[in-house]
Coordinates of C-alpha atoms in Angstrom, one line a residue:
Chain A
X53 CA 0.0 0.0 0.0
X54 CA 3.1 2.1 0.2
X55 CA 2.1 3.3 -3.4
X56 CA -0.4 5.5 -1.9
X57 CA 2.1 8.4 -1.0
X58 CA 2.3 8.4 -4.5
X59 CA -1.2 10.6 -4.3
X60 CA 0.8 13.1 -2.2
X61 CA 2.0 16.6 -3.3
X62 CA 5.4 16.5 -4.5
X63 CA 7.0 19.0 -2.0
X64 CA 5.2 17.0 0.7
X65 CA 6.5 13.3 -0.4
X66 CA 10.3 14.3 -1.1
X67 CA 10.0 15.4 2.5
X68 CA 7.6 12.9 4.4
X69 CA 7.3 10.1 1.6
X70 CA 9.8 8.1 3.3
X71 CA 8.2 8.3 6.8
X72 CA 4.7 7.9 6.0
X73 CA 5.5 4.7 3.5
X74 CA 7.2 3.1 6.7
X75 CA 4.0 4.3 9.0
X76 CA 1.3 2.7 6.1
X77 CA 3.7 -0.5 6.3
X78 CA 2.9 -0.4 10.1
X79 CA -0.8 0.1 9.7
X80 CA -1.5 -1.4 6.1
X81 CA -5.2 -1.2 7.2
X82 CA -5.5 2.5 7.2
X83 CA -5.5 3.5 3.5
X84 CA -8.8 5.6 4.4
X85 CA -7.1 7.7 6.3
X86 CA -4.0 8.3 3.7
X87 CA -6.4 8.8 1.0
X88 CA -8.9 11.6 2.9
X89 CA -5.2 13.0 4.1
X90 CA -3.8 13.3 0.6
X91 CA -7.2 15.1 -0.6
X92 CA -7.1 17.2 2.4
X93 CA -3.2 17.8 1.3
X94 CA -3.6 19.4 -2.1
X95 CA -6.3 21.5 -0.7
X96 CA -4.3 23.2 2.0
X97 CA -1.0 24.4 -0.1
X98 CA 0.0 26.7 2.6
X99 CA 1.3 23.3 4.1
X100 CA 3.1 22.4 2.0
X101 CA 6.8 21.8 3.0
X102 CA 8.1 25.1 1.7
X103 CA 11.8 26.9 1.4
X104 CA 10.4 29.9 2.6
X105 CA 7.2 31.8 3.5
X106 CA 7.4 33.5 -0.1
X107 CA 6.9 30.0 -1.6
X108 CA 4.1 29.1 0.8
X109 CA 2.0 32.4 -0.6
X110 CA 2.9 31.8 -4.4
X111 CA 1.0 28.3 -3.5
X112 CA -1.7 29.5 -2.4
X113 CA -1.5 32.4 -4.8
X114 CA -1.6 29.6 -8.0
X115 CA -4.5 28.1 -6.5
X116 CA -6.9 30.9 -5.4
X117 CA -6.1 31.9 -9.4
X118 CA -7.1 28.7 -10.2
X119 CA -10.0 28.1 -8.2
X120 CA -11.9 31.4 -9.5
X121 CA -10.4 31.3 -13.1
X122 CA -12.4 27.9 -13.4
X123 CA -15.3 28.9 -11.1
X124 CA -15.3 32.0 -13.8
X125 CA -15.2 29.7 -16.7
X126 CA -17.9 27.8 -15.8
X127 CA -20.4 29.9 -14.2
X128 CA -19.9 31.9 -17.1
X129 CA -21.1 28.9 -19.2
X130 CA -23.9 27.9 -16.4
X131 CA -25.6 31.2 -15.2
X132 CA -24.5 34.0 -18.0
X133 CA -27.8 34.4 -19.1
X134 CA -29.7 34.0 -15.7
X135 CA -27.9 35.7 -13.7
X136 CA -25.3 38.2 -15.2
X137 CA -25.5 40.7 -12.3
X138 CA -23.8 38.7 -10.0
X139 CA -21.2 37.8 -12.8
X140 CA -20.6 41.7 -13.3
X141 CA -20.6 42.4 -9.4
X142 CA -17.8 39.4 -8.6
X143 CA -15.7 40.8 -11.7
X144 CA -14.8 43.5 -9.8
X145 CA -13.5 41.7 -6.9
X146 CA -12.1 39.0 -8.6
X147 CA -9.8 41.6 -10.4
X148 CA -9.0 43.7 -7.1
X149 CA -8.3 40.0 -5.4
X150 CA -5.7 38.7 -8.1
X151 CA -3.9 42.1 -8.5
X152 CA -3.5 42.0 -4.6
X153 CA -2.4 38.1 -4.7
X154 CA -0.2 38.3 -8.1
X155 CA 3.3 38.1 -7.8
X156 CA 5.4 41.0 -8.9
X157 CA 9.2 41.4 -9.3
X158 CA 10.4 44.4 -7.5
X159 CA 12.0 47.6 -8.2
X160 CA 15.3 46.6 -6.7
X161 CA 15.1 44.1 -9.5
X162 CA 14.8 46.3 -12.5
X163 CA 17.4 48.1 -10.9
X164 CA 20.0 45.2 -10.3
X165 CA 19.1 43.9 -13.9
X166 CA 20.4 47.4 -15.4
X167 CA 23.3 47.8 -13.0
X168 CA 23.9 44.0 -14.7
X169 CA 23.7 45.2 -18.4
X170 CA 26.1 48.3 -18.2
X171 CA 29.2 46.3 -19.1
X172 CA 27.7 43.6 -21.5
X173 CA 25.8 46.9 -23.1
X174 CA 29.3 49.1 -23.1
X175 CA 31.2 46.6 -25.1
X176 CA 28.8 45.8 -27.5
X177 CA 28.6 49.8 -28.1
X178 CA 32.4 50.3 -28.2
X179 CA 32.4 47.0 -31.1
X180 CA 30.2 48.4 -32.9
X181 CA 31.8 52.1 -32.7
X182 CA 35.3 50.4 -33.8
X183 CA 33.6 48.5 -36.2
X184 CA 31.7 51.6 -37.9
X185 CA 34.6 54.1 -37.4
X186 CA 36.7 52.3 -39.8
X187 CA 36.4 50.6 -43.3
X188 CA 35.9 47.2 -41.6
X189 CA 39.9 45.7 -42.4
X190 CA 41.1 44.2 -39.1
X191 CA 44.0 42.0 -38.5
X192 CA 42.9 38.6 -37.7
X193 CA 43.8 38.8 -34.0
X194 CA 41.6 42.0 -33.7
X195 CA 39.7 40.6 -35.6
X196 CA 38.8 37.6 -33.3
X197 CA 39.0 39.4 -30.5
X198 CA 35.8 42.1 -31.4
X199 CA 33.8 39.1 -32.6
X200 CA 34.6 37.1 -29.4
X201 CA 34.0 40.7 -27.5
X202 CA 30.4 41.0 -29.6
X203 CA 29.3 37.5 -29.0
X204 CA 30.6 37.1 -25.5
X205 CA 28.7 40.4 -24.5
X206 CA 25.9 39.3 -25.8
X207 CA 25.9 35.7 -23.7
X208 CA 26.8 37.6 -20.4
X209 CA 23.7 39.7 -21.0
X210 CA 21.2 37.0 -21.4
X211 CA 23.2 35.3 -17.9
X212 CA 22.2 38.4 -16.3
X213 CA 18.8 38.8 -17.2
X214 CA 18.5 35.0 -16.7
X215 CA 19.8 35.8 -13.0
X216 CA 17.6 38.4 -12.2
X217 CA 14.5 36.6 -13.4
X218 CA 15.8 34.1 -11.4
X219 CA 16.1 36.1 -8.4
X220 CA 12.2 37.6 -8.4
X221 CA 10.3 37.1 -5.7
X222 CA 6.4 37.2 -4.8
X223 CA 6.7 40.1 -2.9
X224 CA 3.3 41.1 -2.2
X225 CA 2.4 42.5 1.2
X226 CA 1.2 39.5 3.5
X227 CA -2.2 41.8 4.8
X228 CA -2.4 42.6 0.8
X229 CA -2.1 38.8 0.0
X230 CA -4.3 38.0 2.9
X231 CA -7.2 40.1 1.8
X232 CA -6.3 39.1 -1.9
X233 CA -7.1 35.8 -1.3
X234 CA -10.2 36.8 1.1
X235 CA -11.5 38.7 -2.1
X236 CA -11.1 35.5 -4.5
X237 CA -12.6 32.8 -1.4
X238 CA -15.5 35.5 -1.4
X239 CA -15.8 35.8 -5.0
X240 CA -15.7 32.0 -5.5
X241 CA -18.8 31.1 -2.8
X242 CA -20.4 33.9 -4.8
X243 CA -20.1 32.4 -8.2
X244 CA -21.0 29.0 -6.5
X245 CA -24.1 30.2 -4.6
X246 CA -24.8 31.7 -7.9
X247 CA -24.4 28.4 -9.4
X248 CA -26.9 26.7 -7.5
X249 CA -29.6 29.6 -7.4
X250 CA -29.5 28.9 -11.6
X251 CA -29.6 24.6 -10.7
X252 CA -32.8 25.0 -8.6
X253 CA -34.4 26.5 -11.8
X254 CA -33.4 24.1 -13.9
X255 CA -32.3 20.9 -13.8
X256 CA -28.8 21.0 -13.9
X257 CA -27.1 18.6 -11.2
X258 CA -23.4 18.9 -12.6
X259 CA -23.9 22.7 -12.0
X260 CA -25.1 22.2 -8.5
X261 CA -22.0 20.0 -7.6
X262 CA -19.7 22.2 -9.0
X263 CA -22.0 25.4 -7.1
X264 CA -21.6 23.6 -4.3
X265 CA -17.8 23.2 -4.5
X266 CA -17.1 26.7 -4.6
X267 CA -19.5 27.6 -1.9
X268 CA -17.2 25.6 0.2
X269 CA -13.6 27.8 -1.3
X270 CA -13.5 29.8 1.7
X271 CA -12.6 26.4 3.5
X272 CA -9.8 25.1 1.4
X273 CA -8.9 28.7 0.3
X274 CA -7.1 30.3 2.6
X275 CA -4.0 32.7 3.6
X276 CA -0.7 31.0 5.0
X277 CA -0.4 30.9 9.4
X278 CA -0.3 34.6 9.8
X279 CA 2.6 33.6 11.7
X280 CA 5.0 33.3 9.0
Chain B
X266 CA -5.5 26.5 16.3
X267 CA -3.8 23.3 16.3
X268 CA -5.9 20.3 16.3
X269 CA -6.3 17.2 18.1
X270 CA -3.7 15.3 16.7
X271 CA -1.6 18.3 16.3
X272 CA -1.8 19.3 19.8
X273 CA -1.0 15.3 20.6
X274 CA 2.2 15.3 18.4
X275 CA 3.1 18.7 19.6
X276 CA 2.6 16.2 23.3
X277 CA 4.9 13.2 22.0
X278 CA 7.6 16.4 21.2
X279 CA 8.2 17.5 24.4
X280 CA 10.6 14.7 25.8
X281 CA 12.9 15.5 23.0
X282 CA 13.6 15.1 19.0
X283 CA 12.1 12.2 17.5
X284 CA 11.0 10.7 14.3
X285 CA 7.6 9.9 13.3
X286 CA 7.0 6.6 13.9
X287 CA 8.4 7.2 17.4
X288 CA 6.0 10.9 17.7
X289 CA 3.2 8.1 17.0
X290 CA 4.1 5.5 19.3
X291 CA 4.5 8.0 21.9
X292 CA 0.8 8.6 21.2
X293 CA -0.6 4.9 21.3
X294 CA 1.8 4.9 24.9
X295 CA -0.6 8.3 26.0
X296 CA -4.1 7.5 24.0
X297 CA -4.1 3.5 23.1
X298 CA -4.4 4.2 19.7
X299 CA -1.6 5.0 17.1
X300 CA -3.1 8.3 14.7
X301 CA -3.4 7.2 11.3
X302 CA -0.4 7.5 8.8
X303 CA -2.2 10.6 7.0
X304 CA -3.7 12.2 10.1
X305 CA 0.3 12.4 11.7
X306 CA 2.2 13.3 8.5
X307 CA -0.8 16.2 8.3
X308 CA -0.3 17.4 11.8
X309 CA 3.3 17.5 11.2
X310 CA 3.3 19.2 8.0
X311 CA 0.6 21.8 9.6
X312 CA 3.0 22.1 12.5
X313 CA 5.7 23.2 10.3
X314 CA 4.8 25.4 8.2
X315 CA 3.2 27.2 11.4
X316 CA 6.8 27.0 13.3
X317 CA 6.0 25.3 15.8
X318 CA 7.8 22.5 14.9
X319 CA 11.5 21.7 13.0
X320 CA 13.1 19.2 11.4
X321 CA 16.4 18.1 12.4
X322 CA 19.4 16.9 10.3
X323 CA 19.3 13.0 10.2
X324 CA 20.1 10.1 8.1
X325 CA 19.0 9.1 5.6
X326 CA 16.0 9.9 4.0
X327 CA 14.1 10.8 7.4
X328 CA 14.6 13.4 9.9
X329 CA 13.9 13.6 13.6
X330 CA 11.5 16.5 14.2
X331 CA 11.9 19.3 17.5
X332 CA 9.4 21.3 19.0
X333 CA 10.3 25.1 18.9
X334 CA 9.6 27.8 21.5
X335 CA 6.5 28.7 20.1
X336 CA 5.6 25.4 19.6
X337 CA 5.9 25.0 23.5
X338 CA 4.2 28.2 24.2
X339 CA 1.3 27.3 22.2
X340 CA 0.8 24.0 23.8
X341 CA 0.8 24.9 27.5
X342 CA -1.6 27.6 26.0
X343 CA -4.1 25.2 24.8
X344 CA -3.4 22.6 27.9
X345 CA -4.6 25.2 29.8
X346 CA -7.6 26.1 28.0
X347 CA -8.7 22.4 28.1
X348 CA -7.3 21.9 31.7
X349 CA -9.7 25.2 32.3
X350 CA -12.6 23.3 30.3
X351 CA -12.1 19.7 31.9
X352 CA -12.0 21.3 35.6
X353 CA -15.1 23.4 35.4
X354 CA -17.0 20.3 33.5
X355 CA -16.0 17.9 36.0
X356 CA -17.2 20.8 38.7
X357 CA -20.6 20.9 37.0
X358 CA -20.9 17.0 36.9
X359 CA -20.0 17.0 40.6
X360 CA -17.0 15.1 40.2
X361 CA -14.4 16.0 42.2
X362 CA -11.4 17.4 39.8
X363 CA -8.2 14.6 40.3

């Protein structure tokens, strides 16, 4: 039964795999309880084993994007017509919530990625100053060595950018995130309770699961320990 | 707010760093029952990404886990809520507190 850590977030089985496959061995009869954990697992990304509390939010981040892009999707496809005031009224705080929750490089890093680019940038403007201020004869050693300066210029630059991307951190403000992801929980129970008001017209069961499902977002959707 | 089985492996903690089959046995030792694989692996991974738990260098693939300060602040806080609960209950059942 060991192959049921297998249904186990990633982050959470390079970390606990090996100890929860040796605690299923000792009780091979509890699968239940692994199964209802694992559901309960990818539900609650904030506990996720994490390398810092940055990664924890940018979890939670990609799945409060994910639960209302979907809930968006569909209610779009199950209540447009019936109820498009409540469609119009959640837009706005869907927005508000995923500009608050969205992760942004900052400033420092635009800065650090142009303090990066003035040398690569200053020799490919002094080769191509050489190379236009004359008629374009070089020796071959020169020669070599203002293609080798062009090209390697050019490779340092895309290093540097690639470092800097690298580098960028979700660096929202934790109340910001917090209320971010408040706004998108809200927004989703909306869109679900809108969901089922369309179902009890209509008989459209798929649309009250999935109604009810999202009614239940502010559960499963929430911030990381404030503690963090 | 941790828990049951949070606040019990925060419990099996306090004698000192341990790994999880040993946190668990400590529990069947207190309660008579081991917590199930997915209910201790959840309270753990709850604990810490709240801090209130840390894992340890070990080796191999499994590490012994520590209770941190606040992980000990926060459970003698909530022993003695329920130690607050348990006394007046027993009060109002007229049974005499032990």
């Amino acid at each position: 039964m060991t192959w049921l850590v297998r249904l186990y977030p990633r982050a959470f089985r390079e970390r606990w795999g090996a100890d929860l496959a040796e605690e299923i061995r000792a009780q091979p009869r509890s699968w239940p309880n692994v199964l209802v954990n694992a559901v309960g697992m990818w539900l609650h990304p904030a506990a996720w084993p994490a390398r810092s509390a940055a990664q924890r939010r940018a979890r939670v981040a990609a799945m409060a994007v994910m639960v209302t892009g979907i809930g968006w999707f569909v209610a779009h496809l199950a209540v447009e017509d019936t109820l498009p005031g409540v469609l119009d009224g959640c837009a706005v705080a869907v927005v508000a919530g995923l500009l608050l929750v969205a992760p942004r490089p900052a400033l420092a890093a635009g800065r650090r990625l142009a303090l990066r680019l003035v040398a690569p940038a200053a020799v490919c403007i002094a080769v191509v100053a050489v190379v236009h201020g004359t008629d374009g004869s070089f020796a071959p050693p020169l020669r070599l060595a203002l293609l080798w300066s062009w090209w390697g210029s050019w490779a340092l630059a895309v290093i540097q950018a690639g470092r800097t991307v690298a580098e960028l951190r979700v660096t929202p403000n934790p109340r910001a995130f917090r209320l971010g992801i408040r706004l998108l929980a809200a927004s989703a129970a909306t869109i679900g309770a809108a969901q089922l008001a369309a179902a009890a017209t209509g008989p459209a069961p798929a649309t009250a699961c999935f109604g009810l499902c999202l009614l239940a977002a502010p559960v499963f959707l929430r911030p990381p320990d404030p503690a963090l | 707010m941790p828990n049951d089985a949070q606040i019990l492996v925060l419990y099996a903690l306090t004698d000192g760093p341990r790994h999880g089959y040993a946190i668990n046995t400590a529990i069947d030792e207190l309660t008579g029952e081991r917590l199930g694989p997915g209910s201790l692996y959840g309270a753990l991974a709850r604990l810490e990404a709240k801090g209130l738990v840390e894992a340890l260098d070990g080796e191999g693939r499994q590490r012994p886990v520590r209770i941190t300060e606040q992980g000990r602040a926060v459970l003698e806080r909530e022993l003695r809520a329920m130690a607050r609960v348990a006394d007046a209950g027993l009060r109002r059942l007229g049974v005499r507190p032990a």
